[in-house]
């Protein structure tokens, strides 16, 4: 089982990774971040993507959809932003956020690797 730091380090080994964060979407706070730098402020991204998750959860409730969100993909001109809601024990209200350089990333592999990281993460 991986802790937060180990999981985030593993996320940055994904091809094209710019940065990663573990985020509590009940508060909008990043519980851990790695990478980002001048290109991307991960604390701001954590707060902003919290709004995305909350909006999608509300929309699903309004639609009466009885399903779970696996991940949310935001495609920008130069980046992919991948949000993976965590389902493991003790992870309710958390998501992994991964920003990828679109020219270097393989989106299918990134999703697969992020799912694997989720499975190994213990909070």
PDB file of C-alpha atoms in Angstrom:
ATOM      1  CA  UNK A   1       0.000   0.000   0.000  1.00  0.00           C
ATOM      2  CA  UNK A   2       1.244   3.466  -0.893  1.00  0.00           C
ATOM      3  CA  UNK A   3       0.955   6.609   1.186  1.00  0.00           C
ATOM      4  CA  UNK A   4       0.084  10.010  -0.272  1.00  0.00           C
ATOM      5  CA  UNK A   5       3.681  11.033  -0.997  1.00  0.00           C
ATOM      6  CA  UNK A   6       4.508   7.745  -2.709  1.00  0.00           C
ATOM      7  CA  UNK A   7       1.307   7.839  -4.777  1.00  0.00           C
ATOM      8  CA  UNK A   8       1.972  11.390  -5.957  1.00  0.00           C
ATOM      9  CA  UNK A   9       5.579  10.549  -6.850  1.00  0.00           C
ATOM     10  CA  UNK A  10       4.331   7.579  -8.856  1.00  0.00           C
ATOM     11  CA  UNK A  11       1.822   9.828 -10.643  1.00  0.00           C
ATOM     12  CA  UNK A  12       4.640  12.086 -11.812  1.00  0.00           C
ATOM     13  CA  UNK A  13       6.292   9.117 -13.532  1.00  0.00           C
ATOM     14  CA  UNK A  14       3.343   8.926 -15.935  1.00  0.00           C
ATOM     15  CA  UNK A  15       4.461  10.070 -19.401  1.00  0.00           C
ATOM     16  CA  UNK A  16       3.758  13.767 -19.851  1.00  0.00           C
ATOM     17  CA  UNK A  17       3.014  14.468 -16.168  1.00  0.00           C
ATOM     18  CA  UNK A  18       3.308  18.127 -15.191  1.00  0.00           C
ATOM     19  CA  UNK A  19       2.032  17.785 -11.650  1.00  0.00           C
ATOM     20  CA  UNK A  20      -0.294  15.869  -9.376  1.00  0.00           C
ATOM     21  CA  UNK A  21      -2.330  16.498  -6.240  1.00  0.00           C
ATOM     22  CA  UNK A  22      -4.477  14.647  -3.758  1.00  0.00           C
ATOM     23  CA  UNK A  23      -7.474  16.851  -3.039  1.00  0.00           C
ATOM     24  CA  UNK A  24     -10.282  16.900  -0.481  1.00  0.00           C
ATOM     25  CA  UNK A  25     -13.296  18.119  -2.450  1.00  0.00           C
ATOM     26  CA  UNK A  26     -15.349  18.819   0.658  1.00  0.00           C
ATOM     27  CA  UNK A  27     -12.911  21.616   1.573  1.00  0.00           C
ATOM     28  CA  UNK A  28     -11.080  22.265  -1.710  1.00  0.00           C
ATOM     29  CA  UNK A  29      -7.732  21.782   0.023  1.00  0.00           C
ATOM     30  CA  UNK A  30      -4.803  19.928  -1.506  1.00  0.00           C
ATOM     31  CA  UNK A  31      -3.626  17.277   0.947  1.00  0.00           C
ATOM     32  CA  UNK A  32      -0.452  16.827  -1.057  1.00  0.00           C
ATOM     33  CA  UNK A  33       1.061  18.139  -4.277  1.00  0.00           C
ATOM     34  CA  UNK A  34       4.068  17.420  -6.465  1.00  0.00           C
ATOM     35  CA  UNK A  35       5.305  19.213  -9.563  1.00  0.00           C
ATOM     36  CA  UNK A  36       3.448  22.018 -11.228  1.00  0.00           C
ATOM     37  CA  UNK A  37       5.915  24.865 -10.757  1.00  0.00           C
ATOM     38  CA  UNK A  38       5.561  28.116 -12.687  1.00  0.00           C
ATOM     39  CA  UNK A  39       3.456  26.402 -15.319  1.00  0.00           C
ATOM     40  CA  UNK A  40       0.719  25.284 -12.930  1.00  0.00           C
ATOM     41  CA  UNK A  41      -0.165  26.289  -9.349  1.00  0.00           C
ATOM     42  CA  UNK A  42      -1.487  23.007  -7.965  1.00  0.00           C
ATOM     43  CA  UNK A  43      -3.176  24.609  -4.943  1.00  0.00           C
ATOM     44  CA  UNK A  44      -5.211  26.866  -7.228  1.00  0.00           C
ATOM     45  CA  UNK A  45      -5.935  23.883  -9.504  1.00  0.00           C
ATOM     46  CA  UNK A  46      -7.097  21.860  -6.476  1.00  0.00           C
ATOM     47  CA  UNK A  47      -9.587  24.539  -5.457  1.00  0.00           C
ATOM     48  CA  UNK A  48     -10.814  25.098  -9.009  1.00  0.00           C
ATOM     49  CA  UNK A  49     -11.240  21.425  -9.790  1.00  0.00           C
ATOM     50  CA  UNK A  50     -13.149  20.986  -6.539  1.00  0.00           C
ATOM     51  CA  UNK A  51     -15.825  23.177  -8.116  1.00  0.00           C
ATOM     52  CA  UNK A  52     -15.813  20.921 -11.205  1.00  0.00           C
ATOM     53  CA  UNK A  53     -16.322  17.795  -9.092  1.00  0.00           C
ATOM     54  CA  UNK A  54     -19.055  19.383  -6.981  1.00  0.00           C
ATOM     55  CA  UNK A  55     -20.887  20.578 -10.107  1.00  0.00           C
ATOM     56  CA  UNK A  56     -20.787  17.123 -11.699  1.00  0.00           C
ATOM     57  CA  UNK A  57     -21.973  15.433  -8.497  1.00  0.00           C
ATOM     58  CA  UNK A  58     -24.895  17.924  -8.292  1.00  0.00           C
ATOM     59  CA  UNK A  59     -25.769  17.384 -11.959  1.00  0.00           C
ATOM     60  CA  UNK A  60     -25.854  13.628 -11.468  1.00  0.00           C
ATOM     61  CA  UNK A  61     -28.098  14.031  -8.423  1.00  0.00           C
ATOM     62  CA  UNK A  62     -30.481  16.327 -10.336  1.00  0.00           C
ATOM     63  CA  UNK A  63     -30.616  13.827 -13.194  1.00  0.00           C
ATOM     64  CA  UNK A  64     -31.259  10.970 -10.790  1.00  0.00           C
ATOM     65  CA  UNK A  65     -28.283   9.020 -12.108  1.00  0.00           C
ATOM     66  CA  UNK A  66     -27.448   6.102  -9.852  1.00  0.00           C
ATOM     67  CA  UNK A  67     -23.824   5.714 -10.856  1.00  0.00           C
ATOM     68  CA  UNK A  68     -20.301   6.637  -9.759  1.00  0.00           C
ATOM     69  CA  UNK A  69     -17.862   9.018 -11.394  1.00  0.00           C
ATOM     70  CA  UNK A  70     -14.649   7.213 -12.335  1.00  0.00           C
ATOM     71  CA  UNK A  71     -12.819  10.187 -13.721  1.00  0.00           C
ATOM     72  CA  UNK A  72     -13.354  13.575 -15.318  1.00  0.00           C
ATOM     73  CA  UNK A  73     -11.242  14.702 -18.265  1.00  0.00           C
ATOM     74  CA  UNK A  74     -10.665  18.317 -19.219  1.00  0.00           C
ATOM     75  CA  UNK A  75      -8.905  18.734 -22.543  1.00  0.00           C
ATOM     76  CA  UNK A  76      -7.120  22.025 -23.139  1.00  0.00           C
ATOM     77  CA  UNK A  77      -5.028  23.138 -26.089  1.00  0.00           C
ATOM     78  CA  UNK A  78      -1.757  22.060 -24.464  1.00  0.00           C
ATOM     79  CA  UNK A  79      -2.840  19.928 -21.503  1.00  0.00           C
ATOM     80  CA  UNK A  80      -5.025  17.133 -20.274  1.00  0.00           C
ATOM     81  CA  UNK A  81      -6.359  17.563 -16.747  1.00  0.00           C
ATOM     82  CA  UNK A  82      -7.486  14.266 -15.275  1.00  0.00           C
ATOM     83  CA  UNK A  83      -9.557  14.053 -12.081  1.00  0.00           C
ATOM     84  CA  UNK A  84      -9.993  10.602 -10.539  1.00  0.00           C
ATOM     85  CA  UNK A  85     -12.479  10.301  -7.680  1.00  0.00           C
ATOM     86  CA  UNK A  86     -11.256   7.858  -5.062  1.00  0.00           C
ATOM     87  CA  UNK A  87     -13.431   4.974  -3.896  1.00  0.00           C
ATOM     88  CA  UNK A  88     -11.192   3.060  -1.503  1.00  0.00           C
ATOM     89  CA  UNK A  89     -11.575   2.720   2.223  1.00  0.00           C
ATOM     90  CA  UNK A  90     -11.148   6.090   3.971  1.00  0.00           C
ATOM     91  CA  UNK A  91     -11.002   8.053   0.704  1.00  0.00           C
ATOM     92  CA  UNK A  92     -14.559   9.372   0.495  1.00  0.00           C
ATOM     93  CA  UNK A  93     -14.488  12.996  -0.646  1.00  0.00           C
ATOM     94  CA  UNK A  94     -11.017  12.776  -2.194  1.00  0.00           C
ATOM     95  CA  UNK A  95      -9.733  12.899  -5.742  1.00  0.00           C
ATOM     96  CA  UNK A  96      -6.420  12.534  -7.498  1.00  0.00           C
ATOM     97  CA  UNK A  97      -5.652  15.339  -9.926  1.00  0.00           C
ATOM     98  CA  UNK A  98      -3.117  14.879 -12.704  1.00  0.00           C
ATOM     99  CA  UNK A  99      -2.040  17.506 -15.229  1.00  0.00           C
ATOM    100  CA  UNK A 100      -0.420  16.179 -18.391  1.00  0.00           C
ATOM    101  CA  UNK A 101       1.409  17.731 -21.328  1.00  0.00           C
ATOM    102  CA  UNK A 102      -0.817  16.817 -24.254  1.00  0.00           C
ATOM    103  CA  UNK A 103       2.092  16.348 -26.685  1.00  0.00           C
ATOM    104  CA  UNK A 104       3.861  13.777 -24.473  1.00  0.00           C
ATOM    105  CA  UNK A 105       0.963  11.967 -22.790  1.00  0.00           C
ATOM    106  CA  UNK A 106      -0.882   8.816 -23.713  1.00  0.00           C
ATOM    107  CA  UNK A 107      -4.312   9.469 -22.238  1.00  0.00           C
ATOM    108  CA  UNK A 108      -5.434   5.830 -22.116  1.00  0.00           C
ATOM    109  CA  UNK A 109      -2.247   4.790 -20.333  1.00  0.00           C
ATOM    110  CA  UNK A 110      -2.451   7.744 -17.950  1.00  0.00           C
ATOM    111  CA  UNK A 111      -5.995   6.758 -16.958  1.00  0.00           C
ATOM    112  CA  UNK A 112      -4.895   3.153 -16.484  1.00  0.00           C
ATOM    113  CA  UNK A 113      -1.887   4.136 -14.360  1.00  0.00           C
ATOM    114  CA  UNK A 114      -3.916   6.563 -12.240  1.00  0.00           C
ATOM    115  CA  UNK A 115      -6.449   3.804 -11.558  1.00  0.00           C
ATOM    116  CA  UNK A 116      -3.577   1.548 -10.430  1.00  0.00           C
ATOM    117  CA  UNK A 117      -2.226   4.285  -8.152  1.00  0.00           C
ATOM    118  CA  UNK A 118      -5.701   4.688  -6.652  1.00  0.00           C
ATOM    119  CA  UNK A 119      -5.894   0.962  -5.926  1.00  0.00           C
ATOM    120  CA  UNK A 120      -2.582   1.031  -4.066  1.00  0.00           C
ATOM    121  CA  UNK A 121      -3.225   4.267  -2.133  1.00  0.00           C
ATOM    122  CA  UNK A 122      -3.942   4.022   1.555  1.00  0.00           C
ATOM    123  CA  UNK A 123      -4.966   7.159   3.418  1.00  0.00           C
TER     124      UNK A 123
END
